[in-house]
PDB file of C-alpha atoms in Angstrom:
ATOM      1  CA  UNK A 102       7.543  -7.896  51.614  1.00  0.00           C
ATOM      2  CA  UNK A 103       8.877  -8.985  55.062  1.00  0.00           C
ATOM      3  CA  UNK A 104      12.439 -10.042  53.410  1.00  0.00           C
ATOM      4  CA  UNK A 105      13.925 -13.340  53.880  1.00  0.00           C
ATOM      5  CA  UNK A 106      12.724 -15.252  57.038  1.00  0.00           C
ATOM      6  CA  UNK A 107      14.570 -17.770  59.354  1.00  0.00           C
ATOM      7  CA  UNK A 108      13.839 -19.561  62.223  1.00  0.00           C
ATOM      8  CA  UNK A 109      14.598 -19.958  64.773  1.00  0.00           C
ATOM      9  CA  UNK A 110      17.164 -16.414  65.696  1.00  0.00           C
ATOM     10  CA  UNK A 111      19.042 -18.458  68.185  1.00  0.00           C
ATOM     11  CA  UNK A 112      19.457 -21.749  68.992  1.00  0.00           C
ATOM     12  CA  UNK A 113      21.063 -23.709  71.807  1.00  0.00           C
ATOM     13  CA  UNK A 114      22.154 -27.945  72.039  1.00  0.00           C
ATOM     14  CA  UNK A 115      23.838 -30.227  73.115  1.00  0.00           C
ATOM     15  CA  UNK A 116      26.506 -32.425  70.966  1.00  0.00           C
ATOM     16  CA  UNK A 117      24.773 -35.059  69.044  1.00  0.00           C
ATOM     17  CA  UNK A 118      21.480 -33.266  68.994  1.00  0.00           C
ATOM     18  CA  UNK A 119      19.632 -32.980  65.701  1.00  0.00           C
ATOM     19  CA  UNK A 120      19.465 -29.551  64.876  1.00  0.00           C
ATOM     20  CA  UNK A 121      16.610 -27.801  62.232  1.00  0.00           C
ATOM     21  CA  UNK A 122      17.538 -24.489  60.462  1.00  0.00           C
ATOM     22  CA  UNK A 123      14.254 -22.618  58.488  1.00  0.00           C
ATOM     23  CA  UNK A 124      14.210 -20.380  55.785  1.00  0.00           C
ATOM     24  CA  UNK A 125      11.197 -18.939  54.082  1.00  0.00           C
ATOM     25  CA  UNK A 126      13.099 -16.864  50.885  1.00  0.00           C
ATOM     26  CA  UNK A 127      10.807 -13.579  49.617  1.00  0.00           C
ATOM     27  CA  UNK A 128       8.192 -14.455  47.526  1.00  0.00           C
ATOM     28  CA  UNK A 129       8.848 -15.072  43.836  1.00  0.00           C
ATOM     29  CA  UNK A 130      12.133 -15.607  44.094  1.00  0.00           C
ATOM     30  CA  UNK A 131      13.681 -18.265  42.204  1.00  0.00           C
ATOM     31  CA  UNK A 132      16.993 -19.079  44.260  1.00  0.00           C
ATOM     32  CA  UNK A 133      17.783 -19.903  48.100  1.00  0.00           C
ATOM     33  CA  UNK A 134      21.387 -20.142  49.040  1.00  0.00           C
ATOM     34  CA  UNK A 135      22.310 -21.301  52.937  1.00  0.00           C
ATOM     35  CA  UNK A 136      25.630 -19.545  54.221  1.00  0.00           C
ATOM     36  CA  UNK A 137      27.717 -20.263  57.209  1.00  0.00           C
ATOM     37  CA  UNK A 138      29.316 -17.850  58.900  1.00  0.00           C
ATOM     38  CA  UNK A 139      32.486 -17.423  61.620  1.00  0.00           C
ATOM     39  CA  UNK A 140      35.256 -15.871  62.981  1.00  0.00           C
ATOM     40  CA  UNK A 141      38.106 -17.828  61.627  1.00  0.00           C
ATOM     41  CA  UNK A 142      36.434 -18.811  57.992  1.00  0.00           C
ATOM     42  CA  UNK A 143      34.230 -15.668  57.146  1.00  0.00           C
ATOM     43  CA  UNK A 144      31.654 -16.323  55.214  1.00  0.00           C
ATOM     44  CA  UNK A 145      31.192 -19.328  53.409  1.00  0.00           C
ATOM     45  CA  UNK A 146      28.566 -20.873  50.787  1.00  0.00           C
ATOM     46  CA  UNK A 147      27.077 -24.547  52.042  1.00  0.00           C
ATOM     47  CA  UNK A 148      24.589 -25.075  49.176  1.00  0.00           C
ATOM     48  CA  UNK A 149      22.672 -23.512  46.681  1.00  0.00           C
ATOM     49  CA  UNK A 150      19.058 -23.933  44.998  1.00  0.00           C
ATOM     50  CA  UNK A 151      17.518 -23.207  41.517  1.00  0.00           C
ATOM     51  CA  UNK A 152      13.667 -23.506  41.301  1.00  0.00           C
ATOM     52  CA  UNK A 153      13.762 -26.248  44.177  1.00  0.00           C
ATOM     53  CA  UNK A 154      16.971 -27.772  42.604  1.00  0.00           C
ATOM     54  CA  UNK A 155      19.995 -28.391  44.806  1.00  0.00           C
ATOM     55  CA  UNK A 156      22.891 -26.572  42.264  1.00  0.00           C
ATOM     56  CA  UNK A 157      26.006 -27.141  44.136  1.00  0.00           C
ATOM     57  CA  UNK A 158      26.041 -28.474  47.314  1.00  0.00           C
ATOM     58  CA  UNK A 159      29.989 -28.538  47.246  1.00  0.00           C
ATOM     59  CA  UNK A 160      30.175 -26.307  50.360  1.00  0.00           C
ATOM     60  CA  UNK A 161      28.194 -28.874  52.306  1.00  0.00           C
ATOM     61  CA  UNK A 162      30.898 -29.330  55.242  1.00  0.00           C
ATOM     62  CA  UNK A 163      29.959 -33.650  55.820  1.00  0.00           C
ATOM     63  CA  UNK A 164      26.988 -36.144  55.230  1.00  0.00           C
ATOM     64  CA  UNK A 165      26.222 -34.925  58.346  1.00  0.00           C
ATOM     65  CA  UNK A 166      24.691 -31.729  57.091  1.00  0.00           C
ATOM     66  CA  UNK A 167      22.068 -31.857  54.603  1.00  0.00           C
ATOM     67  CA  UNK A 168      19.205 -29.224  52.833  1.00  0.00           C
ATOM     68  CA  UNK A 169      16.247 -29.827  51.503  1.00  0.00           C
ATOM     69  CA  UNK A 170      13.825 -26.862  49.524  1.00  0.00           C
ATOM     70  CA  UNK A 171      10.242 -29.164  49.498  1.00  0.00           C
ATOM     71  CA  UNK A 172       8.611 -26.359  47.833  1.00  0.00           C
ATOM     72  CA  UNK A 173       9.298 -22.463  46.423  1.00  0.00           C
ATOM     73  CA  UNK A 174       8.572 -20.664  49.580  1.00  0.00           C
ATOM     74  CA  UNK A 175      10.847 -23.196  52.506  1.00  0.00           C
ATOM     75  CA  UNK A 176      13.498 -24.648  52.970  1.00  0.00           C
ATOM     76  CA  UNK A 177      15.707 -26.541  56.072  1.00  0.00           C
ATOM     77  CA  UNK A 178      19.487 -26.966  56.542  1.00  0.00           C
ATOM     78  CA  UNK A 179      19.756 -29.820  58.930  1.00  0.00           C
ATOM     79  CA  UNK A 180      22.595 -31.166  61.163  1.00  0.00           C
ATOM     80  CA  UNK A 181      22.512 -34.822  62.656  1.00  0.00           C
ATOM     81  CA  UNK A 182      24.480 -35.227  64.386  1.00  0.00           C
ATOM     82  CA  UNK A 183      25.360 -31.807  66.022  1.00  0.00           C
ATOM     83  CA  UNK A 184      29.073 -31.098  66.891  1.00  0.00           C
ATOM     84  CA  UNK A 185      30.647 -28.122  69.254  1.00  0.00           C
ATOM     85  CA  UNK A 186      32.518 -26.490  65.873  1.00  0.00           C
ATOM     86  CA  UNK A 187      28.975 -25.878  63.649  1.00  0.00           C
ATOM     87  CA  UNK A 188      28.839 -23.441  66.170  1.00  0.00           C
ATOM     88  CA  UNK A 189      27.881 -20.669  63.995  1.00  0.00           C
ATOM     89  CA  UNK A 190      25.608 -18.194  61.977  1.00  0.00           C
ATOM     90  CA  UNK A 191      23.800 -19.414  59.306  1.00  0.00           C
ATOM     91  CA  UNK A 192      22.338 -17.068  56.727  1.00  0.00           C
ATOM     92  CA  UNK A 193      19.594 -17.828  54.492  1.00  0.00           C
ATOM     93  CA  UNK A 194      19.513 -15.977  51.462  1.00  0.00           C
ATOM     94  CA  UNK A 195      17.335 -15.491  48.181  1.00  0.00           C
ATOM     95  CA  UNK A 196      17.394 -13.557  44.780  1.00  0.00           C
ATOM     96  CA  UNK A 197      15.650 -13.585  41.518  1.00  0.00           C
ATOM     97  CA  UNK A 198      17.483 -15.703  40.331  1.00  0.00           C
ATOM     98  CA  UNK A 199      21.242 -17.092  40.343  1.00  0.00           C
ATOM     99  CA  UNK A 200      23.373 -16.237  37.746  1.00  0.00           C
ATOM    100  CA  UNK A 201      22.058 -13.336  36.634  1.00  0.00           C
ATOM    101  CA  UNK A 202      24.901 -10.272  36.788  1.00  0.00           C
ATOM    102  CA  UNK A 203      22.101  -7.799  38.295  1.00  0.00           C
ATOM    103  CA  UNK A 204      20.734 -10.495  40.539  1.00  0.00           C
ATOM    104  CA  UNK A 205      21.322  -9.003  44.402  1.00  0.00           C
ATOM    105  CA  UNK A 206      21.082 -11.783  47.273  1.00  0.00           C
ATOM    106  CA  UNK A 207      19.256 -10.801  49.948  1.00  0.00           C
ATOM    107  CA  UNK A 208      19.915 -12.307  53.576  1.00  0.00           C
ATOM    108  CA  UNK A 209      18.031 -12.733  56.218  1.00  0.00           C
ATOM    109  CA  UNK A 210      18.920 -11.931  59.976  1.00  0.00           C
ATOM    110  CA  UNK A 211      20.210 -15.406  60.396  1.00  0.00           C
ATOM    111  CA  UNK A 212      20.525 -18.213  62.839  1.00  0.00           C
ATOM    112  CA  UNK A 213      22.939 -18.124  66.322  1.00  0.00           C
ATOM    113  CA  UNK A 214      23.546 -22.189  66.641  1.00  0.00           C
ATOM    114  CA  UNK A 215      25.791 -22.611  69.480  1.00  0.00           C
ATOM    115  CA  UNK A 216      26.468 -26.619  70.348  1.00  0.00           C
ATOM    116  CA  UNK A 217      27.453 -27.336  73.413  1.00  0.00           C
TER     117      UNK A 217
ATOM    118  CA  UNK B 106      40.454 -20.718  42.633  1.00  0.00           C
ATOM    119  CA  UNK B 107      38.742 -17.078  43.574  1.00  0.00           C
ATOM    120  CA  UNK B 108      39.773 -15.741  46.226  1.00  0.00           C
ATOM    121  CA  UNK B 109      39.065 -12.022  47.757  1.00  0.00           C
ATOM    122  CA  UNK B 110      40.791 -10.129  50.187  1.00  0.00           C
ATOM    123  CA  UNK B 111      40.052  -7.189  51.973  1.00  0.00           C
ATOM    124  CA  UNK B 112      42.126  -4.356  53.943  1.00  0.00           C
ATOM    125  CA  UNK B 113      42.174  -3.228  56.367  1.00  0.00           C
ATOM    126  CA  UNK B 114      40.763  -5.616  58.323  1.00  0.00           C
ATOM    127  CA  UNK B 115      39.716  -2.723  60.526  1.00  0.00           C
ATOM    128  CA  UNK B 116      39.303   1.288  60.436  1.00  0.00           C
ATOM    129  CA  UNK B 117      38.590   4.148  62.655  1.00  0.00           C
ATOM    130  CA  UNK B 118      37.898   7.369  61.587  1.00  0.00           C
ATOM    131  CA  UNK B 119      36.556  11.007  63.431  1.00  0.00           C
ATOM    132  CA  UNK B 120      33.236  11.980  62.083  1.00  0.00           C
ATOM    133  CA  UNK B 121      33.183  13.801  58.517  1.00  0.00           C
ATOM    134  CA  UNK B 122      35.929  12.262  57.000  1.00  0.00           C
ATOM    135  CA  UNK B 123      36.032  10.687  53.664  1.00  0.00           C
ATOM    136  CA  UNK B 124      37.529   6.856  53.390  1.00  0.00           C
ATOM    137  CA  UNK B 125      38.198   4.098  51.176  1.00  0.00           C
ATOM    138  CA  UNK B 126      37.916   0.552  51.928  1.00  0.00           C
ATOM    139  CA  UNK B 127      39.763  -1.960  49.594  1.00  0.00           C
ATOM    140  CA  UNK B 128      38.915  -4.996  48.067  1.00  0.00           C
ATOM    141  CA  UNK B 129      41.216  -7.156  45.512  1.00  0.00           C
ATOM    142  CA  UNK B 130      40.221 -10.258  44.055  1.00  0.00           C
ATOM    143  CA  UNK B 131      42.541 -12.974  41.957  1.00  0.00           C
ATOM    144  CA  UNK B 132      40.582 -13.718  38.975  1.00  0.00           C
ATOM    145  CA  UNK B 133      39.201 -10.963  37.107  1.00  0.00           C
ATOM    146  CA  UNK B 134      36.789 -13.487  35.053  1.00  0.00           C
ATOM    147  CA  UNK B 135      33.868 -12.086  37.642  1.00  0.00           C
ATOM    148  CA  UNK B 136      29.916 -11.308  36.847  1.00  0.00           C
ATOM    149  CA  UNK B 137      29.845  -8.836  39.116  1.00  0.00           C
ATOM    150  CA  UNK B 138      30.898  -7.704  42.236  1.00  0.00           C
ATOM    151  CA  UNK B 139      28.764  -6.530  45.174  1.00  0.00           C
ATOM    152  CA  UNK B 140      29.449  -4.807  48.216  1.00  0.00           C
ATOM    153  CA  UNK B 141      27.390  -5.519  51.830  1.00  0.00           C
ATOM    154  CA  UNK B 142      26.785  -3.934  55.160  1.00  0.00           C
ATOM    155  CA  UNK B 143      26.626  -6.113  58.323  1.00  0.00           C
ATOM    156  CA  UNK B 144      25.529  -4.375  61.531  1.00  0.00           C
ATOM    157  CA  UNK B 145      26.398  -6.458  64.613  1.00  0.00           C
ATOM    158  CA  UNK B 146      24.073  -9.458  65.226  1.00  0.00           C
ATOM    159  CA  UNK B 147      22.015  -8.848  61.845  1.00  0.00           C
ATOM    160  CA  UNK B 148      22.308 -10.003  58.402  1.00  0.00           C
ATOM    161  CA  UNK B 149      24.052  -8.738  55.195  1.00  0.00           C
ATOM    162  CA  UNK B 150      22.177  -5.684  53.420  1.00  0.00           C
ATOM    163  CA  UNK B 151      23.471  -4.935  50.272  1.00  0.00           C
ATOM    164  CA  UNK B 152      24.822  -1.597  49.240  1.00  0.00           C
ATOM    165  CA  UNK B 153      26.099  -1.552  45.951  1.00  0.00           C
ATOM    166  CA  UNK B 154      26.277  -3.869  43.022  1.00  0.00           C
ATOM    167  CA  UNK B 155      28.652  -2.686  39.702  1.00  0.00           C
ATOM    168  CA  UNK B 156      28.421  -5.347  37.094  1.00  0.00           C
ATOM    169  CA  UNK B 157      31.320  -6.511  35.448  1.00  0.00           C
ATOM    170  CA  UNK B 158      30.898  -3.985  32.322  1.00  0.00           C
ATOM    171  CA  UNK B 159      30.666  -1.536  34.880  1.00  0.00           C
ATOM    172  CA  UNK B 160      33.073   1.127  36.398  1.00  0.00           C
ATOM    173  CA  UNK B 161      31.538   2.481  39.261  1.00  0.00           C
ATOM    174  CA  UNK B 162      28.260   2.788  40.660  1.00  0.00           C
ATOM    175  CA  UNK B 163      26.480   5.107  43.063  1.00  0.00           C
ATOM    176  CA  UNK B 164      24.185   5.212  45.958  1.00  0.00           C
ATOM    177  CA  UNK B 165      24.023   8.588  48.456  1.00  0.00           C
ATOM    178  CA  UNK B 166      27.752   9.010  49.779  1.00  0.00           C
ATOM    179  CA  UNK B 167      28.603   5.876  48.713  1.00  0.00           C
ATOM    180  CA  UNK B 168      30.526   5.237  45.130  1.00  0.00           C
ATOM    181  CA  UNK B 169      32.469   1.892  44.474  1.00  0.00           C
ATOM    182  CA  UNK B 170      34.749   1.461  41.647  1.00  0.00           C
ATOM    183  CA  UNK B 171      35.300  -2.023  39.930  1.00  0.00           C
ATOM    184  CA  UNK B 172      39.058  -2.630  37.574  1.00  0.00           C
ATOM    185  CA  UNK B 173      38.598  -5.884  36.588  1.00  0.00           C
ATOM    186  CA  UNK B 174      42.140  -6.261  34.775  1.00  0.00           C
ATOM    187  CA  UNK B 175      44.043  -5.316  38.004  1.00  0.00           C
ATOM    188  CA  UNK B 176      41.360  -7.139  40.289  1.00  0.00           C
ATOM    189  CA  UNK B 177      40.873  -4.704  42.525  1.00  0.00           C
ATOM    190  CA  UNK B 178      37.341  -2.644  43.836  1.00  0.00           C
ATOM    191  CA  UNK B 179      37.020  -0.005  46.350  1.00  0.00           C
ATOM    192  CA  UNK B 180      33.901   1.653  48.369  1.00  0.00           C
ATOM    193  CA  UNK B 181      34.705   5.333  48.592  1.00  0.00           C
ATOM    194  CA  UNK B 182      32.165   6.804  51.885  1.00  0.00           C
ATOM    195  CA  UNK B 183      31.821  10.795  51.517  1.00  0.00           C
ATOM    196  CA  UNK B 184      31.352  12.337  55.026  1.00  0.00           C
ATOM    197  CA  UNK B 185      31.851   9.564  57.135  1.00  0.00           C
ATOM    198  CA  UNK B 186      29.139   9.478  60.002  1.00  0.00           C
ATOM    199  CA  UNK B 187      28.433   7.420  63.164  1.00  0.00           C
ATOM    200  CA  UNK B 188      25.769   5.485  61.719  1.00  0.00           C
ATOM    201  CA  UNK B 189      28.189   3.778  59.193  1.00  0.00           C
ATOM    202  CA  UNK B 190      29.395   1.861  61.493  1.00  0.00           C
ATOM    203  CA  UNK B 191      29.506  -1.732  60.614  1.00  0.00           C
ATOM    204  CA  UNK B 192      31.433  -4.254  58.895  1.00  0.00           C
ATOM    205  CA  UNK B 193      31.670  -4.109  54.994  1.00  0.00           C
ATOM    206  CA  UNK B 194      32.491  -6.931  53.113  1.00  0.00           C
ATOM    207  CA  UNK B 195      32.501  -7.437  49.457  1.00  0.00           C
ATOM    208  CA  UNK B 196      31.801 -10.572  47.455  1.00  0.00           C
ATOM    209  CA  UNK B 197      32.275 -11.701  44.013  1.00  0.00           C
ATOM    210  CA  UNK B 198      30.139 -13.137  41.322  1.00  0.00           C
ATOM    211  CA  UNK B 199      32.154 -15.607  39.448  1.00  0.00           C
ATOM    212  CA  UNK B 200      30.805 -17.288  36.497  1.00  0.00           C
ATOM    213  CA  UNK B 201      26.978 -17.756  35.517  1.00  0.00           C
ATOM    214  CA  UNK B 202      26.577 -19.186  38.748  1.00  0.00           C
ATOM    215  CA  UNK B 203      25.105 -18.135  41.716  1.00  0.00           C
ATOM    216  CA  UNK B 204      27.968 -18.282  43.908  1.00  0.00           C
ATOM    217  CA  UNK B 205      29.706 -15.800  45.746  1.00  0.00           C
ATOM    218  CA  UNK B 206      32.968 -15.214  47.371  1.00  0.00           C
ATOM    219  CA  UNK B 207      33.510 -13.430  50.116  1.00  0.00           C
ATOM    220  CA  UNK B 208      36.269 -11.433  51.506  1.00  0.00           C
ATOM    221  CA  UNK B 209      36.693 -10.975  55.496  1.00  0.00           C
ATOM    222  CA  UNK B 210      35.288  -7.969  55.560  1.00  0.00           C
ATOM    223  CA  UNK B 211      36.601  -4.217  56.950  1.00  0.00           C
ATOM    224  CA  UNK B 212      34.921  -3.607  60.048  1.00  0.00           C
ATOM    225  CA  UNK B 213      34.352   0.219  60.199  1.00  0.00           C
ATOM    226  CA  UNK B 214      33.864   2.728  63.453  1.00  0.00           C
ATOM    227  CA  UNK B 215      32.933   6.232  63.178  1.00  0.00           C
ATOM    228  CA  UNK B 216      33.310   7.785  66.288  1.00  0.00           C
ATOM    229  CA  UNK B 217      31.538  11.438  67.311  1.00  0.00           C
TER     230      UNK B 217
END
């Protein structure tokens, strides 16, 4: 399996831009979970998804971020409209399932955003 | 609310040594507890998971330890070597969810 994909590795706007984050979790895994990730707050759960289902999306900074999981094998954290601190890494990960006390996440290589 | 801390925030070591890196956690209601690598500029791998009826588990030179009642875990690296170096952070499974916690990780160099 080619592990959990995102797209794209690095990404580069201006303030105000809409900004697209992909994930494509390994296949047959039931759960997706989008991470954020910087110096001065670590790492830090946005939102999470069961079978499609947004669980808890209590991590979800403002209305002005918002994820969507259209189908078992994508999802897309999206930011509209862009500001100079969601300058971060975001992770996509995925596991069997959540819950589950053997259930490992696995990340992928994540997303650079940098807002200018 | 959980919350996990790690020390030292940083380590440096010679080649060959043994070390422990620390993690403590406040509430010892956890599902399990899982400790990640994080090489510069990639994403977490994940090195060891002990569930919460476990004591320690085992992978190569790496064993980590889990006390629940005093909230504590530690990742115990035999033989230290260059190639270890990274940042390790360990997270926590609370509940039947699929959250984790996070601490700030211990960011590791082995030098030659």
């Amino acid at each position: 399996d080619a592990g959990v994909i995102q797209s794209p590795r690095h990404e580069v706007t201006e303030m105000g831009q809409e900004v697209t984050l992909r994930c494509k979790p390994i296949s047959g895994h039931n759960s997706l979970f989008w991470y954020r990730q910087t110096m001065m707050r670590g790492l830090e759960l946005l939102i999470y998804f069961n079978n499609n289902v947004p669980i808890d999306d209590s991590g979800m900074p403002e209305d002005r971020f918002s994820a969507k999981m259209p189908n078992a094998s994508f999802s897309t954290l999206k930011i509209q409209p862009s500001e100079p601190r969601d300058s971060a890494v975001y992770f996509c990960a995925s596991s069997f399932r959540a819950g589950g006390p053997r259930d490992t996440q696995y990340f992928g290589p994540g997303t650079r955003l940098t807002v200018l | 609310k959980q919350e996990v801390t790690q020390i030292p925030a940083a380590l440096s070591v010679p080649e060959g040594e043994n070390l422990v890196l620390n993690c403590s956690f406040t509430d010892s209601a956890i599902y399990n507890l899982q400790w990640f690598r994080q090489d510069p500029g990639k994403g977490l791998t994940s090195l060891l998971l002990i569930q919460s009826s476990q004591r320690e588990q085992t992978s190569g030179r790496l064993n980590a330890s889990l006390d629940k009642s005093s909230g504590r875990s530690t990742l115990y690296i035999a033989a230290s070597q260059p190639g270890d170096s990274a940042t390790y952070l360990c997270a926590v499974h609370s509940g039947n969810t699929g959250k984790l916690i996070f601490g700030q990780g211990t960011t590791l160099q082995v030098k030659p």
